[in-house]
């Protein structure tokens, strides 16, 4: 049986976790010269992931995924800065902080949806008890 | 679980920023110190940050911070004529360290803000992970 909502939010959680990592490395490198901020287009990545396109199968540790593509199929792109700094760093702390906070809230939202689905299933399994 | 990498990344950033704070403290402590030899006088130091593993980072977009080294400021030293100073050279001159107190204060604020950002990142990610653990209970 395929339960709607499970697969989608599972993908969403994975991508949110990945985006959390990417944004955290932006914030961590806010003072690193020549560091270029990166991000994931979440909507596009989720569309790609839920279009049931499996990532390239890797059967040995040496097998590579296509360049710029994460194992989940998300494209990591460079951010276009509005105020690049002189040392070549394109991290704008305020933008990154806002994106990080938004991403954390969205992650929690996906968790809530999954939790709701699970508790509804339990309710059905126990016969409404 | 990929969220765990955030702890490494934020940890490396906190480490780098704490080195920066230490260097700033050392600069501020030595601001205004003098020496009779221009080669031996304290010069302002500055940590140089690099991001970890650029090849891997371009693929996954995730990289921490590492310390590439400490650079010394080459700004000109102030020369003061103080013949009564015990360290003065044969011309009666002493050299004052080139630490700029204002610059160092700004550095200190910047480092402590960046450190706080990293702590917040860890707290948020820890909350997310703990909530994930209780999924379905």
mmCIF file of C-alpha atoms in Angstrom:
data_model
loop_
_atom_site.group_PDB
_atom_site.id
_atom_site.type_symbol
_atom_site.label_atom_id
_atom_site.label_comp_id
_atom_site.label_asym_id
_atom_site.label_seq_id
_atom_site.Cartn_x
_atom_site.Cartn_y
_atom_site.Cartn_z
ATOM 1 C CA UNK A 1 0.000 0.000 0.000
ATOM 2 C CA UNK A 2 1.279 3.414 -0.900
ATOM 3 C CA UNK A 3 0.497 6.084 1.659
ATOM 4 C CA UNK A 4 0.249 9.556 0.165
ATOM 5 C CA UNK A 5 2.243 12.217 1.962
ATOM 6 C CA UNK A 6 4.871 9.845 3.280
ATOM 7 C CA UNK A 7 7.087 9.745 0.214
ATOM 8 C CA UNK A 8 6.763 13.463 -0.489
ATOM 9 C CA UNK A 9 7.599 14.559 3.030
ATOM 10 C CA UNK A 10 10.410 12.048 3.273
ATOM 11 C CA UNK A 11 11.989 13.654 0.201
ATOM 12 C CA UNK A 12 11.234 17.100 1.586
ATOM 13 C CA UNK A 13 12.949 16.260 4.894
ATOM 14 C CA UNK A 14 16.045 14.980 3.090
ATOM 15 C CA UNK A 15 16.280 18.095 0.968
ATOM 16 C CA UNK A 16 15.655 20.381 3.951
ATOM 17 C CA UNK A 17 18.464 18.615 5.823
ATOM 18 C CA UNK A 18 20.767 19.055 2.843
ATOM 19 C CA UNK A 19 19.839 22.724 2.503
ATOM 20 C CA UNK A 20 20.445 23.152 6.237
ATOM 21 C CA UNK A 21 23.988 21.875 5.709
ATOM 22 C CA UNK A 22 24.664 24.103 2.719
ATOM 23 C CA UNK A 23 23.344 27.197 4.534
ATOM 24 C CA UNK A 24 25.309 26.348 7.669
ATOM 25 C CA UNK A 25 28.503 26.143 5.655
ATOM 26 C CA UNK A 26 27.696 29.577 4.204
ATOM 27 C CA UNK A 27 27.292 31.047 7.698
ATOM 28 C CA UNK A 28 30.420 29.248 8.912
ATOM 29 C CA UNK A 29 32.424 30.737 6.044
ATOM 30 C CA UNK A 30 31.099 34.275 6.467
ATOM 31 C CA UNK A 31 34.672 35.518 7.074
ATOM 32 C CA UNK A 32 36.559 33.254 4.656
ATOM 33 C CA UNK A 33 38.163 35.152 1.748
ATOM 34 C CA UNK A 34 37.035 34.021 -1.731
ATOM 35 C CA UNK A 35 34.301 31.767 -0.356
ATOM 36 C CA UNK A 36 31.256 31.738 -2.652
ATOM 37 C CA UNK A 37 27.863 31.259 -0.988
ATOM 38 C CA UNK A 38 25.775 28.377 -2.289
ATOM 39 C CA UNK A 39 22.163 27.354 -2.054
ATOM 40 C CA UNK A 40 19.639 24.854 -3.358
ATOM 41 C CA UNK A 41 16.490 25.736 -5.276
ATOM 42 C CA UNK A 42 14.266 23.696 -2.986
ATOM 43 C CA UNK A 43 11.135 23.679 -5.161
ATOM 44 C CA UNK A 44 13.048 22.543 -8.245
ATOM 45 C CA UNK A 45 14.987 19.948 -6.242
ATOM 46 C CA UNK A 46 11.804 18.496 -4.738
ATOM 47 C CA UNK A 47 10.131 18.373 -8.153
ATOM 48 C CA UNK A 48 13.153 16.563 -9.497
ATOM 49 C CA UNK A 49 13.305 14.169 -6.530
ATOM 50 C CA UNK A 50 9.599 13.326 -6.568
ATOM 51 C CA UNK A 51 9.568 12.758 -10.333
ATOM 52 C CA UNK A 52 10.899 9.304 -9.307
ATOM 53 C CA UNK A 53 14.186 9.822 -11.098
ATOM 54 C CA UNK A 54 16.570 7.637 -9.145
ATOM 55 C CA UNK A 55 20.088 8.900 -8.595
ATOM 56 C CA UNK A 56 22.790 7.082 -10.532
ATOM 57 C CA UNK A 57 23.392 3.760 -8.882
ATOM 58 C CA UNK A 58 26.802 3.555 -7.229
ATOM 59 C CA UNK A 59 27.933 -0.006 -6.630
ATOM 60 C CA UNK A 60 31.519 0.782 -5.634
ATOM 61 C CA UNK A 61 32.964 3.576 -3.466
ATOM 62 C CA UNK A 62 34.807 5.012 -6.484
ATOM 63 C CA UNK A 63 31.642 5.626 -8.509
ATOM 64 C CA UNK A 64 30.882 9.291 -9.003
ATOM 65 C CA UNK A 65 27.639 11.200 -9.227
ATOM 66 C CA UNK A 66 27.361 13.775 -12.042
ATOM 67 C CA UNK A 67 29.138 17.031 -11.218
ATOM 68 C CA UNK A 68 27.188 19.562 -9.175
ATOM 69 C CA UNK A 69 24.613 16.958 -8.236
ATOM 70 C CA UNK A 70 24.188 15.722 -4.716
ATOM 71 C CA UNK A 71 23.262 12.143 -3.935
ATOM 72 C CA UNK A 72 19.662 13.267 -3.451
ATOM 73 C CA UNK A 73 19.627 14.806 -6.925
ATOM 74 C CA UNK A 74 19.675 18.421 -5.746
ATOM 75 C CA UNK A 75 21.621 21.014 -7.689
ATOM 76 C CA UNK A 76 23.881 23.127 -5.510
ATOM 77 C CA UNK A 77 24.186 26.540 -7.131
ATOM 78 C CA UNK A 78 26.156 29.677 -6.346
ATOM 79 C CA UNK A 79 24.206 32.580 -4.941
ATOM 80 C CA UNK A 80 24.212 35.889 -6.825
ATOM 81 C CA UNK A 81 25.263 38.463 -4.218
ATOM 82 C CA UNK A 82 23.775 41.938 -4.036
ATOM 83 C CA UNK A 83 26.727 43.228 -2.003
ATOM 84 C CA UNK A 84 29.864 41.175 -2.636
ATOM 85 C CA UNK A 85 32.766 42.106 -0.398
ATOM 86 C CA UNK A 86 36.259 43.132 -1.453
ATOM 87 C CA UNK A 87 37.883 39.861 -0.386
ATOM 88 C CA UNK A 88 35.788 37.874 -2.879
ATOM 89 C CA UNK A 89 33.421 36.497 -0.253
ATOM 90 C CA UNK A 90 29.778 36.454 -1.370
ATOM 91 C CA UNK A 91 28.189 35.471 1.957
ATOM 92 C CA UNK A 92 25.647 38.011 3.179
ATOM 93 C CA UNK A 93 25.058 37.082 6.792
ATOM 94 C CA UNK A 94 21.530 38.512 6.989
ATOM 95 C CA UNK A 95 20.355 36.685 3.861
ATOM 96 C CA UNK A 96 21.869 33.426 5.079
ATOM 97 C CA UNK A 97 20.435 33.781 8.586
ATOM 98 C CA UNK A 98 16.956 34.400 7.170
ATOM 99 C CA UNK A 99 17.235 31.429 4.821
ATOM 100 C CA UNK A 100 18.524 29.216 7.649
ATOM 101 C CA UNK A 101 15.625 30.179 9.940
ATOM 102 C CA UNK A 102 13.098 29.661 7.153
ATOM 103 C CA UNK A 103 14.574 26.288 6.313
ATOM 104 C CA UNK A 104 14.441 25.163 9.959
ATOM 105 C CA UNK A 105 10.760 26.123 10.203
ATOM 106 C CA UNK A 106 9.970 24.271 6.961
ATOM 107 C CA UNK A 107 11.817 21.208 8.283
ATOM 108 C CA UNK A 108 9.675 21.303 11.415
ATOM 109 C CA UNK A 109 6.563 21.664 9.242
ATOM 110 C CA UNK A 110 7.470 18.537 7.274
ATOM 111 C CA UNK A 111 8.087 16.711 10.567
ATOM 112 C CA UNK A 112 4.633 17.771 11.786
ATOM 113 C CA UNK A 113 2.989 16.530 8.601
ATOM 114 C CA UNK A 114 4.774 13.188 8.850
ATOM 115 C CA UNK A 115 3.883 12.906 12.541
ATOM 116 C CA UNK A 116 0.238 13.635 11.687
ATOM 117 C CA UNK A 117 0.195 10.956 9.007
ATOM 118 C CA UNK A 118 1.723 8.437 11.391
ATOM 119 C CA UNK A 119 -0.719 9.146 14.195
ATOM 120 C CA UNK A 120 -3.675 8.920 11.777
ATOM 121 C CA UNK A 121 -2.400 5.552 10.607
ATOM 122 C CA UNK A 122 -2.067 4.333 14.197
ATOM 123 C CA UNK A 123 -5.600 5.523 14.899
ATOM 124 C CA UNK A 124 -6.838 3.488 11.938
ATOM 125 C CA UNK A 125 -4.780 0.425 12.909
ATOM 126 C CA UNK A 126 -6.123 0.437 16.459
ATOM 127 C CA UNK A 127 -9.658 0.743 15.149
ATOM 128 C CA UNK A 128 -10.297 4.220 16.434
ATOM 129 C CA UNK A 129 -9.194 3.624 20.034
ATOM 130 C CA UNK B 1 21.874 11.451 8.650
ATOM 131 C CA UNK B 2 23.305 14.438 6.892
ATOM 132 C CA UNK B 3 22.304 16.999 9.537
ATOM 133 C CA UNK B 4 25.181 15.810 11.704
ATOM 134 C CA UNK B 5 27.663 17.450 9.359
ATOM 135 C CA UNK B 6 26.374 20.817 10.560
ATOM 136 C CA UNK B 7 28.042 20.155 13.922
ATOM 137 C CA UNK B 8 31.418 19.668 12.226
ATOM 138 C CA UNK B 9 30.984 22.738 10.046
ATOM 139 C CA UNK B 10 29.808 24.972 12.896
ATOM 140 C CA UNK B 11 32.483 23.532 15.184
ATOM 141 C CA UNK B 12 35.222 24.375 12.709
ATOM 142 C CA UNK B 13 33.831 27.898 12.386
ATOM 143 C CA UNK B 14 33.782 28.317 16.170
ATOM 144 C CA UNK B 15 37.346 27.094 16.350
ATOM 145 C CA UNK B 16 38.449 29.559 13.672
ATOM 146 C CA UNK B 17 36.619 32.455 15.294
ATOM 147 C CA UNK B 18 38.063 31.653 18.706
ATOM 148 C CA UNK B 19 41.562 31.767 17.207
ATOM 149 C CA UNK B 20 40.633 35.152 15.744
ATOM 150 C CA UNK B 21 39.466 36.327 19.172
ATOM 151 C CA UNK B 22 42.707 35.115 20.740
ATOM 152 C CA UNK B 23 44.804 36.884 18.129
ATOM 153 C CA UNK B 24 42.777 40.058 18.643
ATOM 154 C CA UNK B 25 43.326 39.811 22.396
ATOM 155 C CA UNK B 26 47.060 39.439 21.823
ATOM 156 C CA UNK B 27 47.065 42.444 19.488
ATOM 157 C CA UNK B 28 45.152 44.610 21.950
ATOM 158 C CA UNK B 29 47.408 43.552 24.805
ATOM 159 C CA UNK B 30 50.468 44.575 22.798
ATOM 160 C CA UNK B 31 49.039 47.807 21.422
ATOM 161 C CA UNK B 32 51.449 50.635 22.110
ATOM 162 C CA UNK B 33 54.356 48.396 23.082
ATOM 163 C CA UNK B 34 57.749 49.748 22.023
ATOM 164 C CA UNK B 35 61.127 48.263 21.128
ATOM 165 C CA UNK B 36 64.470 49.711 20.105
ATOM 166 C CA UNK B 37 64.784 47.301 17.172
ATOM 167 C CA UNK B 38 62.313 47.711 14.280
ATOM 168 C CA UNK B 39 62.560 43.949 13.535
ATOM 169 C CA UNK B 40 61.657 42.896 17.052
ATOM 170 C CA UNK B 41 58.737 45.192 17.779
ATOM 171 C CA UNK B 42 55.299 43.560 18.000
ATOM 172 C CA UNK B 43 53.382 43.684 14.721
ATOM 173 C CA UNK B 44 49.606 43.264 14.466
ATOM 174 C CA UNK B 45 48.696 39.675 13.632
ATOM 175 C CA UNK B 46 45.730 38.491 11.632
ATOM 176 C CA UNK B 47 44.441 34.920 11.135
ATOM 177 C CA UNK B 48 43.838 33.779 7.529
ATOM 178 C CA UNK B 49 40.773 31.592 6.979
ATOM 179 C CA UNK B 50 40.306 29.040 4.229
ATOM 180 C CA UNK B 51 37.347 26.805 3.522
ATOM 181 C CA UNK B 52 37.899 23.076 3.854
ATOM 182 C CA UNK B 53 38.281 20.815 0.868
ATOM 183 C CA UNK B 54 37.272 22.914 -2.115
ATOM 184 C CA UNK B 55 36.975 19.979 -4.509
ATOM 185 C CA UNK B 56 34.468 18.191 -2.307
ATOM 186 C CA UNK B 57 32.678 21.411 -1.435
ATOM 187 C CA UNK B 58 31.938 22.273 -5.060
ATOM 188 C CA UNK B 59 30.067 18.990 -5.338
ATOM 189 C CA UNK B 60 28.159 18.894 -2.090
ATOM 190 C CA UNK B 61 28.201 22.587 -1.216
ATOM 191 C CA UNK B 62 29.294 21.836 2.350
ATOM 192 C CA UNK B 63 32.603 22.968 3.792
ATOM 193 C CA UNK B 64 33.949 23.988 7.166
ATOM 194 C CA UNK B 65 36.605 26.576 7.935
ATOM 195 C CA UNK B 66 40.242 25.951 8.642
ATOM 196 C CA UNK B 67 43.067 28.220 9.629
ATOM 197 C CA UNK B 68 45.570 28.689 6.812
ATOM 198 C CA UNK B 69 47.996 30.663 8.965
ATOM 199 C CA UNK B 70 48.642 33.893 10.793
ATOM 200 C CA UNK B 71 49.796 36.900 8.800
ATOM 201 C CA UNK B 72 51.671 39.862 10.249
ATOM 202 C CA UNK B 73 50.721 43.405 9.368
ATOM 203 C CA UNK B 74 53.300 45.240 7.249
ATOM 204 C CA UNK B 75 51.891 48.657 8.102
ATOM 205 C CA UNK B 76 54.639 51.224 8.853
ATOM 206 C CA UNK B 77 55.802 51.531 12.474
ATOM 207 C CA UNK B 78 55.640 54.786 14.315
ATOM 208 C CA UNK B 79 59.095 56.077 15.331
ATOM 209 C CA UNK B 80 59.347 58.059 18.546
ATOM 210 C CA UNK B 81 62.376 60.007 19.737
ATOM 211 C CA UNK B 82 62.751 58.999 23.383
ATOM 212 C CA UNK B 83 66.448 59.013 24.291
ATOM 213 C CA UNK B 84 65.665 58.364 27.970
ATOM 214 C CA UNK B 85 63.937 55.060 27.145
ATOM 215 C CA UNK B 86 66.037 52.032 28.215
ATOM 216 C CA UNK B 87 65.297 50.250 24.909
ATOM 217 C CA UNK B 88 66.144 53.230 22.680
ATOM 218 C CA UNK B 89 68.621 52.599 19.831
ATOM 219 C CA UNK B 90 71.849 54.613 19.362
ATOM 220 C CA UNK B 91 69.874 57.495 17.756
ATOM 221 C CA UNK B 92 67.521 57.667 20.735
ATOM 222 C CA UNK B 93 64.567 56.250 18.743
ATOM 223 C CA UNK B 94 62.048 53.591 19.768
ATOM 224 C CA UNK B 95 59.560 51.871 17.464
ATOM 225 C CA UNK B 96 55.899 51.538 18.424
ATOM 226 C CA UNK B 97 53.908 48.456 17.386
ATOM 227 C CA UNK B 98 51.534 48.999 14.461
ATOM 228 C CA UNK B 99 48.404 47.686 16.208
ATOM 229 C CA UNK B 100 45.338 49.787 15.425
ATOM 230 C CA UNK B 101 43.110 49.655 18.494
ATOM 231 C CA UNK B 102 39.989 50.659 16.558
ATOM 232 C CA UNK B 103 40.542 47.956 13.947
ATOM 233 C CA UNK B 104 41.043 45.347 16.640
ATOM 234 C CA UNK B 105 37.857 46.331 18.475
ATOM 235 C CA UNK B 106 35.911 45.952 15.207
ATOM 236 C CA UNK B 107 37.603 42.585 14.651
ATOM 237 C CA UNK B 108 36.628 41.491 18.136
ATOM 238 C CA UNK B 109 32.959 42.394 17.595
ATOM 239 C CA UNK B 110 32.903 40.660 14.222
ATOM 240 C CA UNK B 111 34.514 37.503 15.605
ATOM 241 C CA UNK B 112 32.161 37.300 18.559
ATOM 242 C CA UNK B 113 29.086 37.800 16.328
ATOM 243 C CA UNK B 114 30.276 35.060 13.967
ATOM 244 C CA UNK B 115 30.873 32.785 16.948
ATOM 245 C CA UNK B 116 27.334 33.443 18.187
ATOM 246 C CA UNK B 117 25.975 32.633 14.725
ATOM 247 C CA UNK B 118 27.686 29.251 14.872
ATOM 248 C CA UNK B 119 26.284 28.535 18.340
ATOM 249 C CA UNK B 120 22.786 29.405 17.106
ATOM 250 C CA UNK B 121 23.255 27.102 14.128
ATOM 251 C CA UNK B 122 24.187 24.224 16.409
ATOM 252 C CA UNK B 123 21.228 24.890 18.714
ATOM 253 C CA UNK B 124 18.745 25.020 15.836
ATOM 254 C CA UNK B 125 20.108 21.884 14.212
ATOM 255 C CA UNK B 126 20.134 20.048 17.538
ATOM 256 C CA UNK B 127 16.454 20.935 18.027
ATOM 257 C CA UNK B 128 15.649 19.656 14.544
ATOM 258 C CA UNK B 129 17.461 16.381 15.179
ATOM 259 C CA UNK B 130 15.812 15.854 18.561
ATOM 260 C CA UNK B 131 12.402 16.486 17.025
ATOM 261 C CA UNK B 132 13.199 14.003 14.284
ATOM 262 C CA UNK B 133 14.018 11.410 16.942
ATOM 263 C CA UNK B 134 10.569 11.719 18.474
ATOM 264 C CA UNK B 135 8.834 11.359 15.079
ATOM 265 C CA UNK B 136 5.801 9.077 15.300
ATOM 266 C CA UNK B 137 5.612 8.927 19.098
#
